[in-house]
C-alpha positions as CSV (number, residue, x, y, z in Angstrom):
1,X,17.6,-7.9,-17.0
2,X,15.1,-10.6,-16.1
3,X,14.9,-12.5,-12.8
4,X,17.2,-15.4,-14.0
5,X,19.8,-13.0,-15.3
6,X,19.7,-10.8,-12.2
7,X,19.9,-13.8,-9.9
8,X,22.9,-15.2,-11.7
9,X,24.6,-11.8,-11.5
10,X,23.9,-11.5,-7.8
11,X,25.2,-15.0,-7.2
12,X,28.4,-14.1,-9.0
13,X,28.9,-11.2,-6.7
14,X,28.1,-8.5,-9.2
15,X,28.1,-5.4,-7.1
16,X,26.5,-3.2,-9.7
17,X,23.5,-5.6,-10.0
18,X,23.0,-5.5,-6.2
19,X,23.4,-1.7,-6.1
20,X,20.7,-1.4,-8.8
21,X,18.4,-3.8,-6.9
22,X,19.0,-1.8,-3.7
23,X,18.3,1.5,-5.3
24,X,15.1,0.2,-6.8
25,X,13.5,-1.3,-3.7
26,X,15.1,0.0,-0.5
27,X,12.8,3.0,0.0
28,X,9.7,0.8,-0.5
29,X,11.1,-1.8,1.9
30,X,11.5,0.9,4.5
31,X,8.0,2.2,3.9
32,X,6.5,-1.3,4.3
33,X,8.6,-2.1,7.4
34,X,7.4,1.2,9.0
35,X,3.9,-0.2,9.0
36,X,4.9,-2.9,11.5
37,X,7.5,-1.2,13.8
38,X,7.5,1.8,16.1
39,X,9.7,4.3,14.2
40,X,11.5,4.9,10.9
41,X,14.9,4.1,12.5
42,X,13.7,0.6,13.3
43,X,12.2,0.3,9.8
44,X,15.6,1.2,8.3
45,X,17.2,-1.5,10.5
46,X,14.7,-4.1,9.4
47,X,15.3,-3.2,5.7
48,X,19.1,-3.5,6.2
49,X,18.6,-6.9,7.9
50,X,16.5,-7.9,4.9
51,X,19.2,-7.1,2.5
52,X,21.7,-9.1,4.5
53,X,19.3,-12.0,4.5
54,X,18.9,-11.7,0.8
55,X,22.6,-11.9,0.2
56,X,23.0,-14.8,2.5
57,X,20.0,-16.7,1.0
58,X,20.7,-16.2,-2.7
59,X,22.0,-19.8,-3.1
60,X,18.9,-21.2,-1.4
61,X,16.4,-19.2,-3.5
62,X,14.5,-21.7,-5.6
63,X,12.5,-19.3,-7.8
64,X,9.1,-20.5,-6.7
65,X,8.1,-16.8,-6.6
66,X,9.6,-13.8,-8.2
67,X,12.8,-12.4,-6.8
68,X,10.9,-9.2,-5.9
69,X,8.2,-11.2,-4.0
70,X,10.8,-13.2,-2.2
71,X,12.6,-10.0,-1.0
72,X,9.4,-8.4,0.3
73,X,8.3,-11.6,2.0
74,X,11.6,-11.7,3.9
75,X,11.0,-8.0,4.9
76,X,7.5,-8.6,6.1
77,X,8.5,-11.6,8.2
78,X,11.3,-9.7,9.8
79,X,9.2,-6.6,10.4
80,X,6.5,-8.7,12.0
81,X,9.0,-10.4,14.3
82,X,10.5,-7.0,15.3
83,X,7.0,-5.5,15.8
84,X,6.0,-8.4,18.0
85,X,9.1,-7.9,20.2
86,X,8.0,-4.3,20.5
87,X,4.5,-5.4,21.6
88,X,3.0,-3.7,18.6
89,X,0.0,-5.9,17.5
90,X,-2.3,-5.5,14.6
91,X,-5.7,-4.2,15.5
92,X,-8.7,-6.4,14.8
93,X,-9.8,-4.1,12.0
94,X,-6.6,-5.0,10.1
95,X,-8.0,-8.5,9.8
96,X,-11.1,-7.3,8.1
97,X,-13.4,-7.6,11.1
98,X,-14.3,-4.1,12.4
99,X,-13.8,-2.5,9.1
100,X,-15.5,-5.1,6.9
101,X,-18.9,-3.5,7.1
102,X,-17.7,0.1,6.7
103,X,-19.1,1.4,3.4
104,X,-16.5,2.6,1.0
105,X,-18.9,5.4,-0.1
106,X,-21.5,7.1,2.1
107,X,-24.9,5.4,1.3
108,X,-26.6,8.8,1.6
109,X,-25.0,9.7,-1.8
110,X,-27.2,7.2,-3.6
111,X,-31.0,7.2,-4.1
112,X,-32.8,4.6,-1.9
113,X,-33.6,1.1,-3.2
114,X,-37.3,1.9,-3.5
115,X,-36.8,5.2,-5.4
116,X,-38.7,5.0,-8.8
117,X,-36.3,5.0,-11.8
118,X,-33.3,6.2,-9.8
119,X,-33.0,3.3,-7.3
120,X,-29.3,2.8,-6.1
121,X,-28.0,5.5,-8.6
122,X,-25.9,8.4,-7.6
123,X,-27.8,11.3,-5.9
124,X,-24.6,13.2,-5.2
125,X,-21.7,12.6,-7.6
126,X,-18.1,12.6,-6.5
127,X,-16.5,16.0,-7.1
128,X,-14.5,16.1,-10.4
129,X,-10.8,16.8,-10.0
130,X,-9.7,16.8,-13.6
131,X,-10.1,20.6,-14.0
132,X,-7.7,21.4,-11.2
133,X,-4.4,22.9,-12.3
134,X,-1.5,20.5,-12.1
135,X,0.4,22.7,-9.8
136,X,-2.6,22.6,-7.3
137,X,-2.9,18.8,-7.5
138,X,0.8,18.3,-6.8
139,X,1.4,20.9,-4.2
140,X,2.6,20.1,-0.7
141,X,-0.7,20.6,1.1
142,X,-2.6,18.1,-1.0
143,X,0.3,15.6,-0.9
144,X,0.2,16.0,2.9
145,X,-3.5,15.4,3.0
146,X,-3.0,12.2,0.9
147,X,-0.2,11.0,3.2
148,X,-2.3,11.6,6.3
149,X,-5.3,9.9,4.8
150,X,-3.2,6.8,4.0
151,X,-1.6,6.8,7.4
152,X,-5.1,6.8,9.1
153,X,-6.2,3.7,7.2
154,X,-6.5,0.2,8.9
155,X,-3.2,-1.6,8.6
156,X,-4.1,-4.0,5.7
157,X,-5.7,-1.2,3.7
158,X,-2.7,1.0,4.2
159,X,-0.3,-1.8,3.2
160,X,-2.3,-2.7,0.0
161,X,-2.7,0.9,-1.2
162,X,0.9,1.7,-0.5
163,X,2.1,-1.3,-2.4
164,X,-0.3,-0.8,-5.3
165,X,-0.4,3.0,-5.7
166,X,2.9,4.1,-4.3
167,X,5.3,1.3,-5.0
168,X,3.7,0.0,-8.2
169,X,3.0,-3.6,-7.3
170,X,0.7,-5.7,-9.4
171,X,-2.4,-7.2,-7.7
172,X,-0.7,-10.6,-7.9
173,X,2.4,-9.4,-6.2
174,X,0.5,-7.9,-3.4
175,X,-1.5,-11.1,-2.9
176,X,1.8,-13.1,-2.8
177,X,3.6,-10.7,-0.4
178,X,0.7,-10.1,2.0
179,X,-0.6,-13.7,1.6
180,X,-4.2,-12.6,0.9
181,X,-6.7,-13.6,-1.7
182,X,-7.2,-11.7,-4.9
183,X,-10.8,-10.9,-3.8
184,X,-9.5,-9.6,-0.4
185,X,-6.9,-7.5,-2.1
186,X,-9.4,-5.9,-4.5
187,X,-11.8,-5.1,-1.6
188,X,-9.0,-3.6,0.6
189,X,-7.7,-1.5,-2.3
190,X,-11.2,-0.2,-3.2
191,X,-11.9,0.7,0.4
192,X,-8.6,2.4,0.8
193,X,-8.8,4.4,-2.4
194,X,-12.4,5.4,-1.6
195,X,-11.4,6.7,1.9
196,X,-8.4,8.6,0.4
197,X,-10.7,10.1,-2.3
198,X,-13.2,11.1,0.4
199,X,-10.5,12.9,2.3
200,X,-9.5,14.8,-0.8
201,X,-13.1,15.7,-1.7
202,X,-13.3,17.2,1.8
203,X,-10.2,19.2,1.2
204,X,-11.4,20.5,-2.2
205,X,-14.8,21.4,-0.6
206,X,-13.1,23.3,2.2
207,X,-10.9,25.1,-0.3
208,X,-13.9,26.4,-2.2
209,X,-15.5,27.9,0.9
């Protein structure tokens, strides 16, 4: 069902269409709201408020963005408002300031600029993970390490990697929802993925000792 068909069904009060939409997006909405408010219970409230706003606003939706983008934009606006009331402000690093000069990969892992033949090439390659058994990659301990690594990221990096790699958003959708440029989205995603990979490399190195 495309956006136009789904929107028509929702406007006609099709409960099954709304249930399917809710099932598809509710968990992701709660995850995203949790990045702005103090606890999961509040995030659930914000998500519920978002669904009510969607239902009440269907007749006013003009289709200038996708239905998905519209829903997540409503969620973010409400989460920011709730977070503001809780005096939870974004750190300066979330705006790209304090974190903007932080290298995604440790420079010591490359040969120096003036090294003959090997200038700026890898001196220490990333550890390969392809040979790890599937059961090891998917076990709880590694999943927990990934979760903690994502939770420790600056806010915008955390939002971008969550939307792209957990919730399956396209780059364009992330740019529209978070109101950032394509270049900024790409840089934030690269930095976030690099830091998560670094955390996992440390885990695998520790496990080999």
